[in-house]
Coordinates of C-alpha atoms in Angstrom, one line a residue:
M2 CA 26.6 45.3 108.6
H3 CA 26.3 45.4 105.0
Q4 CA 23.0 45.8 103.2
A5 CA 22.5 43.4 100.1
P6 CA 21.9 44.3 97.3
A7 CA 17.8 45.1 95.8
T8 CA 17.0 42.6 93.7
P9 CA 16.1 43.4 90.0
K10 CA 12.4 42.6 90.7
A11 CA 13.2 45.2 94.1
V12 CA 14.3 48.1 92.0
R13 CA 11.0 47.8 89.3
R14 CA 8.5 48.0 91.8
Q15 CA 10.9 51.0 93.2
H16 CA 10.7 52.3 90.1
D17 CA 6.8 51.7 89.6
R18 CA 6.0 53.8 92.9
E19 CA 8.1 56.7 91.8
I20 CA 6.3 56.6 88.3
V21 CA 3.0 56.3 89.2
S22 CA 3.5 59.1 92.4
L23 CA 4.6 61.6 89.8
A24 CA 2.8 60.8 87.0
V25 CA -1.4 60.4 88.0
P26 CA -1.0 64.0 89.7
A27 CA 0.9 64.9 86.6
F28 CA -2.2 63.4 84.2
G29 CA -4.6 65.3 86.5
A30 CA -2.9 68.4 85.9
L31 CA -2.9 67.7 82.0
V32 CA -6.5 67.0 81.9
A33 CA -7.2 69.9 83.8
E34 CA -5.5 72.4 81.4
P35 CA -7.9 72.1 77.9
L36 CA -10.9 72.1 81.3
F37 CA -11.0 76.0 81.0
L38 CA -11.4 76.0 77.3
L39 CA -14.2 73.7 77.4
A40 CA -15.6 75.5 80.9
D41 CA -15.2 79.3 78.8
S42 CA -17.3 77.3 75.7
A43 CA -20.1 76.4 77.3
I44 CA -20.8 79.5 79.2
V45 CA -19.9 81.4 75.5
G46 CA -21.9 79.3 73.7
H47 CA -25.2 80.5 75.4
L48 CA -24.3 84.2 74.6
G49 CA -24.5 83.1 70.5
T50 CA -23.0 81.9 67.6
P51 CA -20.5 84.7 66.5
Q52 CA -19.7 84.7 70.4
L53 CA -19.3 81.4 70.3
A54 CA -17.0 81.6 66.4
G55 CA -15.0 84.5 68.0
L56 CA -13.7 82.5 71.2
A57 CA -13.0 80.0 68.7
I58 CA -10.8 81.7 67.1
A59 CA -9.7 83.7 70.2
S60 CA -8.4 80.3 72.1
A61 CA -6.7 78.7 68.9
L62 CA -4.3 81.9 68.6
L63 CA -4.0 81.8 72.4
S64 CA -3.3 77.9 72.7
T65 CA -0.5 78.6 70.2
A66 CA 0.8 81.0 71.8
V67 CA 1.3 79.1 74.9
S68 CA 2.1 75.9 73.5
V69 CA 5.5 77.4 71.8
F70 CA 6.3 78.7 75.3
V71 CA 6.3 75.4 76.9
F72 CA 10.1 74.7 76.4
L73 CA 9.6 76.3 79.5
A74 CA 8.5 74.1 81.7
Y75 CA 10.0 71.2 80.2
A76 CA 13.6 72.5 80.4
T77 CA 13.4 74.0 83.7
T78 CA 12.9 70.6 85.0
A79 CA 15.7 68.9 83.5
A80 CA 17.6 72.0 84.7
V81 CA 16.1 71.9 88.4
A82 CA 16.0 67.8 88.8
R83 CA 19.4 67.4 88.3
R84 CA 20.7 70.2 91.1
V85 CA 18.1 68.3 92.9
G86 CA 20.5 65.1 92.1
A87 CA 23.1 66.5 93.1
G88 CA 21.8 67.6 96.5
D89 CA 22.4 71.5 95.9
L90 CA 18.3 72.4 96.5
T91 CA 19.6 76.4 96.4
S92 CA 21.2 76.1 93.4
A93 CA 18.1 74.4 91.9
I94 CA 15.4 76.4 92.9
R95 CA 18.0 79.7 91.9
Q96 CA 17.6 77.9 88.4
G97 CA 14.2 77.6 88.2
I98 CA 13.9 81.1 89.6
D99 CA 15.8 82.3 86.7
G100 CA 13.1 80.1 84.3
I101 CA 10.4 82.1 85.9
W102 CA 12.0 85.8 85.2
L103 CA 12.7 84.6 81.8
A104 CA 9.2 83.7 81.7
L105 CA 7.6 87.2 82.5
L106 CA 10.0 88.5 80.3
L107 CA 8.6 86.4 77.1
G108 CA 5.4 87.4 78.4
A109 CA 5.7 90.7 78.6
A110 CA 7.0 90.5 74.5
V111 CA 3.5 88.5 73.6
V112 CA 1.6 91.2 75.1
A113 CA 3.3 93.9 73.7
L114 CA 3.3 92.9 70.4
T115 CA -0.1 91.5 70.4
L116 CA -2.4 94.1 71.1
P117 CA -1.7 96.2 68.8
T118 CA -2.0 93.5 65.9
A119 CA -5.2 91.8 67.6
S120 CA -7.5 92.4 64.8
W121 CA -4.9 92.0 61.9
L122 CA -4.2 88.4 64.0
V123 CA -8.1 87.6 63.7
D124 CA -8.5 88.7 60.0
L125 CA -5.4 86.4 59.3
F126 CA -7.6 82.9 61.0
G127 CA -10.2 84.0 58.4
A128 CA -13.1 84.9 60.9
S129 CA -16.0 86.2 59.4
D130 CA -17.7 90.0 59.5
T131 CA -19.8 88.9 62.5
A132 CA -17.7 86.8 64.5
A133 CA -14.5 88.8 64.4
P134 CA -15.1 92.1 66.5
Y135 CA -15.8 89.3 69.5
A136 CA -12.5 87.6 68.1
T137 CA -10.6 90.9 68.9
T138 CA -12.4 92.0 72.2
Y139 CA -11.4 88.2 73.7
L140 CA -7.9 88.0 72.0
R141 CA -6.9 90.9 73.1
I142 CA -8.0 90.8 77.4
S143 CA -7.3 87.2 76.9
I144 CA -3.4 88.1 76.0
L145 CA -3.2 90.0 79.4
G146 CA -3.1 86.5 81.1
I147 CA -0.4 85.4 78.7
P148 CA 2.6 86.1 81.0
A149 CA 0.5 84.9 83.9
M150 CA 0.6 81.5 81.7
L151 CA 4.0 81.4 81.0
V152 CA 4.8 81.8 84.9
V153 CA 2.7 78.8 85.5
L154 CA 4.5 77.0 82.8
A155 CA 8.3 78.0 84.1
A156 CA 6.9 77.2 88.0
T157 CA 5.2 74.1 87.2
G158 CA 8.9 72.6 86.1
V159 CA 10.2 74.3 89.7
L160 CA 7.8 71.8 90.6
R161 CA 8.7 68.6 88.8
G162 CA 12.1 68.9 89.3
L163 CA 10.8 68.9 92.7
Q164 CA 9.6 65.6 92.3
D165 CA 6.2 67.5 93.2
T166 CA 3.2 67.0 91.0
R167 CA 1.0 67.4 93.1
T168 CA 1.1 71.0 93.8
P169 CA 0.4 71.5 90.4
L170 CA -2.4 69.2 90.1
Y171 CA -4.5 71.4 93.5
V172 CA -3.6 74.4 91.8
A173 CA -4.8 73.6 88.6
L174 CA -8.2 71.7 89.9
A175 CA -8.5 75.7 91.9
G176 CA -7.4 77.5 88.5
F177 CA -10.2 75.5 86.9
A178 CA -13.1 75.9 89.6
A179 CA -12.4 79.4 89.6
N180 CA -12.4 80.2 86.3
G181 CA -15.8 78.8 85.9
V182 CA -17.2 80.5 88.9
L183 CA -15.7 84.1 87.4
N184 CA -17.0 83.8 83.8
L185 CA -20.4 82.7 85.0
V186 CA -20.2 86.0 87.4
L187 CA -19.0 88.3 84.6
V188 CA -20.9 87.1 81.6
Y189 CA -23.7 86.9 83.2
G190 CA -24.0 88.4 87.1
A191 CA -22.4 91.7 85.7
G192 CA -23.2 91.0 81.6
L193 CA -20.6 91.7 80.3
G194 CA -20.7 88.9 77.3
I195 CA -17.4 87.6 76.5
A196 CA -15.2 90.5 77.7
G197 CA -16.6 89.1 81.0
S198 CA -15.1 85.7 79.9
A199 CA -12.1 86.7 78.9
W200 CA -11.7 88.7 82.0
G201 CA -12.2 86.0 84.4
T202 CA -10.0 83.8 82.8
V203 CA -7.5 86.5 83.1
I204 CA -8.6 86.4 86.9
A205 CA -8.0 83.4 87.3
Q206 CA -4.4 83.2 85.0
F207 CA -2.9 85.2 87.5
G208 CA -4.3 83.1 91.0
M209 CA -2.7 80.1 89.8
A210 CA 0.4 82.2 88.8
A211 CA 0.4 83.6 92.3
A212 CA 0.0 80.5 94.0
Y213 CA 3.0 79.3 92.0
L214 CA 4.8 82.0 92.8
F215 CA 3.6 81.4 96.9
V216 CA 5.3 78.1 96.7
V217 CA 8.0 79.0 94.8
V218 CA 9.3 81.4 96.8
R219 CA 8.7 80.2 100.2
G220 CA 11.1 77.3 98.5
A221 CA 13.8 80.1 97.8
R222 CA 13.6 81.6 101.0
R223 CA 14.1 78.7 103.1
H224 CA 17.4 77.6 101.4
G225 CA 18.7 80.9 100.8
A226 CA 17.9 81.5 97.3
S227 CA 18.1 84.7 95.3
L228 CA 15.1 86.3 93.9
R229 CA 17.0 88.8 91.7
P230 CA 16.6 88.0 88.2
D231 CA 20.0 86.8 87.3
A232 CA 21.3 87.5 83.2
A233 CA 23.9 84.8 83.1
G234 CA 20.8 82.2 84.5
I235 CA 18.0 84.0 82.8
R236 CA 20.6 83.4 79.3
A237 CA 21.3 80.2 79.4
S238 CA 17.6 78.6 80.3
A239 CA 17.0 80.2 77.2
Q240 CA 19.8 78.6 75.7
A241 CA 18.5 75.0 77.1
G242 CA 14.7 76.0 75.5
V243 CA 16.3 77.1 72.0
P244 CA 16.0 73.8 71.0
L245 CA 13.0 72.6 72.8
L246 CA 11.3 75.2 70.7
V247 CA 12.4 74.6 67.6
R248 CA 11.2 70.6 68.4
T249 CA 7.6 72.0 69.2
L250 CA 7.2 74.2 66.7
S251 CA 8.4 71.4 64.3
L252 CA 5.4 69.1 65.6
R253 CA 3.0 72.0 65.6
A254 CA 3.9 72.2 61.9
V255 CA 3.2 68.6 61.8
L256 CA 0.1 68.9 63.4
M257 CA -1.5 72.0 60.6
I258 CA 0.0 69.8 57.8
A259 CA -2.1 67.3 58.7
T260 CA -5.2 69.3 59.3
A261 CA -4.3 71.3 55.8
V262 CA -4.6 68.3 54.0
A263 CA -7.4 67.3 55.7
A264 CA -9.8 69.8 54.3
H265 CA -8.7 69.0 50.8
L266 CA -10.2 65.6 51.4
G267 CA -13.7 67.1 51.7
D268 CA -15.7 67.9 54.6
A269 CA -16.7 64.3 56.0
D270 CA -13.1 63.4 56.1
V271 CA -12.4 67.1 57.9
A272 CA -14.9 66.4 60.5
A273 CA -14.0 62.8 61.0
H274 CA -9.9 64.1 61.5
Q275 CA -11.1 66.9 64.1
I276 CA -12.7 64.1 66.1
I277 CA -9.8 61.9 65.6
L278 CA -6.8 64.8 66.6
S279 CA -9.0 65.4 69.9
L280 CA -8.8 61.8 70.7
W281 CA -5.2 61.3 69.9
S282 CA -4.8 64.5 72.4
L283 CA -7.0 63.0 74.9
M284 CA -4.3 60.2 74.6
A285 CA -1.2 62.4 74.3
F286 CA -2.7 63.2 77.5
A287 CA -1.7 60.2 79.7
L288 CA 0.7 59.0 78.0
D289 CA 2.0 62.6 78.2
A290 CA 2.2 62.1 82.2
I291 CA 4.6 59.0 81.8
A292 CA 7.3 61.4 79.5
I293 CA 6.7 63.8 82.6
A294 CA 7.6 62.0 85.0
G295 CA 10.9 60.7 83.1
Q296 CA 11.9 64.3 83.1
A297 CA 11.6 64.5 86.5
I298 CA 13.2 61.0 87.8
I299 CA 16.1 60.6 85.0
G300 CA 17.4 64.4 85.5
R301 CA 17.6 63.2 89.3
Y302 CA 20.0 60.3 88.7
L303 CA 22.3 61.6 86.3
G304 CA 22.5 64.6 89.1
A305 CA 22.9 62.4 91.8
D306 CA 26.2 60.6 88.8
D307 CA 23.9 57.5 88.4
A308 CA 24.1 56.6 85.4
E309 CA 23.3 52.9 85.7
G310 CA 19.9 54.3 87.8
A311 CA 19.2 56.3 84.8
R312 CA 19.8 53.4 82.1
Q313 CA 17.3 51.2 84.8
V314 CA 14.6 53.6 85.4
C315 CA 14.5 54.1 81.3
R316 CA 14.3 50.6 80.2
R317 CA 10.9 50.4 83.0
M318 CA 9.5 53.8 81.4
V319 CA 10.0 52.2 77.6
Q320 CA 7.7 49.2 78.8
W321 CA 4.9 51.3 80.9
G322 CA 4.9 53.9 77.7
V323 CA 4.6 50.5 75.3
V324 CA 1.6 48.4 77.7
S325 CA -0.1 52.1 78.2
G326 CA -0.2 52.1 74.7
A327 CA -1.6 49.2 74.1
G328 CA -4.4 49.2 76.7
L329 CA -5.3 53.1 75.5
G330 CA -5.0 51.7 71.6
L331 CA -7.3 48.5 73.1
L332 CA -9.8 50.9 75.1
L333 CA -10.1 53.0 71.7
I334 CA -11.4 50.0 69.8
L335 CA -13.3 48.4 72.5
T336 CA -15.4 52.3 73.3
R337 CA -15.8 53.3 69.6
P338 CA -19.5 52.3 69.3
L339 CA -19.9 54.4 72.8
F340 CA -18.1 57.9 71.9
I341 CA -19.3 57.7 67.8
P342 CA -22.3 58.7 68.3
L343 CA -21.6 61.1 70.8
F344 CA -19.6 63.2 68.6
T345 CA -21.8 62.8 65.0
S346 CA -24.8 61.0 63.6
D347 CA -23.4 62.1 60.2
S348 CA -22.9 58.3 57.7
A349 CA -20.8 59.7 55.5
V350 CA -18.4 61.3 58.9
Q351 CA -18.4 57.7 60.1
D352 CA -17.5 55.5 57.6
A353 CA -15.1 57.5 57.3
L354 CA -13.8 57.9 60.6
L355 CA -14.2 53.5 61.8
P356 CA -10.7 52.4 59.2
A357 CA -9.1 55.4 60.5
L358 CA -9.7 54.6 64.2
L359 CA -8.4 51.5 64.0
V360 CA -4.7 53.2 62.7
V361 CA -4.6 55.3 65.6
A362 CA -5.6 53.1 67.9
L363 CA -2.9 50.1 66.9
S364 CA -0.2 52.8 66.9
Q365 CA -0.7 53.8 70.2
P366 CA 2.4 51.6 71.5
V367 CA 4.9 53.2 69.6
S368 CA 3.0 56.7 70.9
G369 CA 3.3 55.0 74.2
V370 CA 7.4 55.0 72.8
V371 CA 7.6 57.8 71.7
F372 CA 6.2 60.0 74.3
V373 CA 8.3 57.7 77.4
L374 CA 12.0 58.4 75.2
D375 CA 11.0 61.9 74.4
G376 CA 10.7 62.2 78.1
V377 CA 13.9 60.5 79.0
L378 CA 16.2 63.1 76.4
M379 CA 14.3 66.0 77.6
G380 CA 15.0 65.0 81.1
A381 CA 19.1 64.5 80.2
G382 CA 18.8 68.2 78.4
D383 CA 19.4 66.5 75.2
G384 CA 17.6 68.7 73.6
P385 CA 20.0 69.5 70.8
Y386 CA 18.9 66.0 69.4
L387 CA 15.0 66.6 70.2
A388 CA 15.1 69.0 67.2
W389 CA 17.4 67.9 64.8
A390 CA 15.9 64.2 65.0
M391 CA 12.3 66.3 64.8
L392 CA 13.3 68.4 61.9
L393 CA 14.4 64.9 60.1
T394 CA 10.9 63.7 61.1
L395 CA 9.1 66.7 59.5
A396 CA 10.8 66.3 56.4
V397 CA 9.8 62.7 56.4
F398 CA 6.2 63.1 56.7
A399 CA 5.6 66.4 54.9
P400 CA 5.5 65.1 51.7
V401 CA 4.1 61.5 52.2
A402 CA 1.3 63.7 53.8
L403 CA 0.9 66.5 51.2
L404 CA 0.4 63.6 48.7
V405 CA -2.3 61.9 50.2
P406 CA -5.0 63.3 48.0
T407 CA -3.0 63.1 45.0
L408 CA -2.9 59.6 45.4
G409 CA -6.6 58.9 46.7
G410 CA -5.9 57.3 49.9
G411 CA -8.9 59.5 51.7
L412 CA -8.5 59.7 56.0
T413 CA -7.1 56.2 56.7
A414 CA -4.3 57.0 54.2
L415 CA -3.7 60.5 56.0
W416 CA -3.3 58.7 59.6
G417 CA -1.5 56.2 58.2
A418 CA 1.1 58.9 57.6
M419 CA 0.6 60.2 61.1
T420 CA 1.8 56.5 62.1
L421 CA 4.5 56.6 59.8
M422 CA 5.8 60.3 61.2
M423 CA 5.3 58.2 65.1
T424 CA 7.3 55.3 63.9
V425 CA 10.1 57.6 62.0
R426 CA 10.5 59.2 65.9
M427 CA 10.6 56.1 68.0
A428 CA 13.3 55.2 65.6
T429 CA 15.6 58.8 65.9
L430 CA 14.4 57.8 69.7
W431 CA 15.4 54.2 70.7
L432 CA 18.6 55.0 68.5
R433 CA 20.0 58.0 70.4
A434 CA 18.7 55.9 74.0
R435 CA 20.5 52.9 72.7
S436 CA 23.8 54.7 72.6
G437 CA 23.8 56.0 75.5
R438 CA 25.1 59.4 74.2
W439 CA 22.8 61.3 76.6
I440 CA 23.7 59.9 79.4
V441 CA 25.9 63.4 80.6
T442 CA 26.0 63.0 84.7
G443 CA 26.4 66.2 86.9
A444 CA 24.9 69.1 88.0
T445 CA 25.0 70.9 85.2
R446 CA 24.7 68.5 81.5

């Protein structure tokens, strides 16, 4: 007896269930990560202002290093998901292990480069004479945790590719809790000061990496995948990551240009810009969770040779992106009387903040589409296109943003330029999605 084909409504419901089951835990894990820094800041802040300033500088360097290598998660998710879709779990886990070995090699290189240059890097960031020693101490200890953090990124990609976003959530929450306890014990109990905060974070990071490795190694043994490093596999992981690295660096350049322009507008504008950037980043976590679901689901469909299924889920996720973005924008407008006083009581900062905030709120549906299509194309392994699209976006954004101080548009004009940047990104990603050239089926692209 033939089974009746699923109705469009039933298919949409199935896609919705998949998206929610992957996106909700992914959002929890994404939010847990910045809590590390918040906990460190709260604990170190009670040691004194120079210590907190030192932590801020060292953390900026560390977060830049980690964000540059986020391709370890993205590229691994796409590659593993394809093999899962093709029904080859052994090859999927093997691919993930190659990504983890690459993470270890890159982590070792970062440690080797940073340890002897830590004080120079701190000076480069313009640290004061009182903050510099604390920043250098924190950086030299914390950098030892970078290999663990990169392993966490790669292993997170493995689990996402295996359609598991719950385990990363549990590991992130456990890591956050351990980090908080260790910081308190080592900073105050053992009297180690800012060095105790750094060691607490490093220990928590290695604990998280160990938890991930336990899960991945158990899966490898179950499916008979080798744990040994494979030069060809590590090379393939690196090659897949290069275009995503270019994309990430271009995006970082956009954010750095925006902050530099805001700094030229005056103290009130740069303070308001920092508040908006924090809110923008928080909303990005929610939208990025849908993108992560997109990476995992699209990769699986393409690996299973289901091009039509990939198209359908892409369309559904774009709808999710628009609705989620509109909801976040509306929430931002409705709650502004509640959160603005929490950030600042300075009327000059509030005056600069309000109109720019409105621009950000209205642009959120655009951001929703951008994040979703970014995830779709990553899941398809379409890294080279993403790199070129982001370079084009940077080329459009930079001159417009740099003209803002000259034309006297203020912070609202700067965030208008940021909205232009997101609109250009949406246009380039939408054209690619419509073309169908991203749809390459099979276990490998």
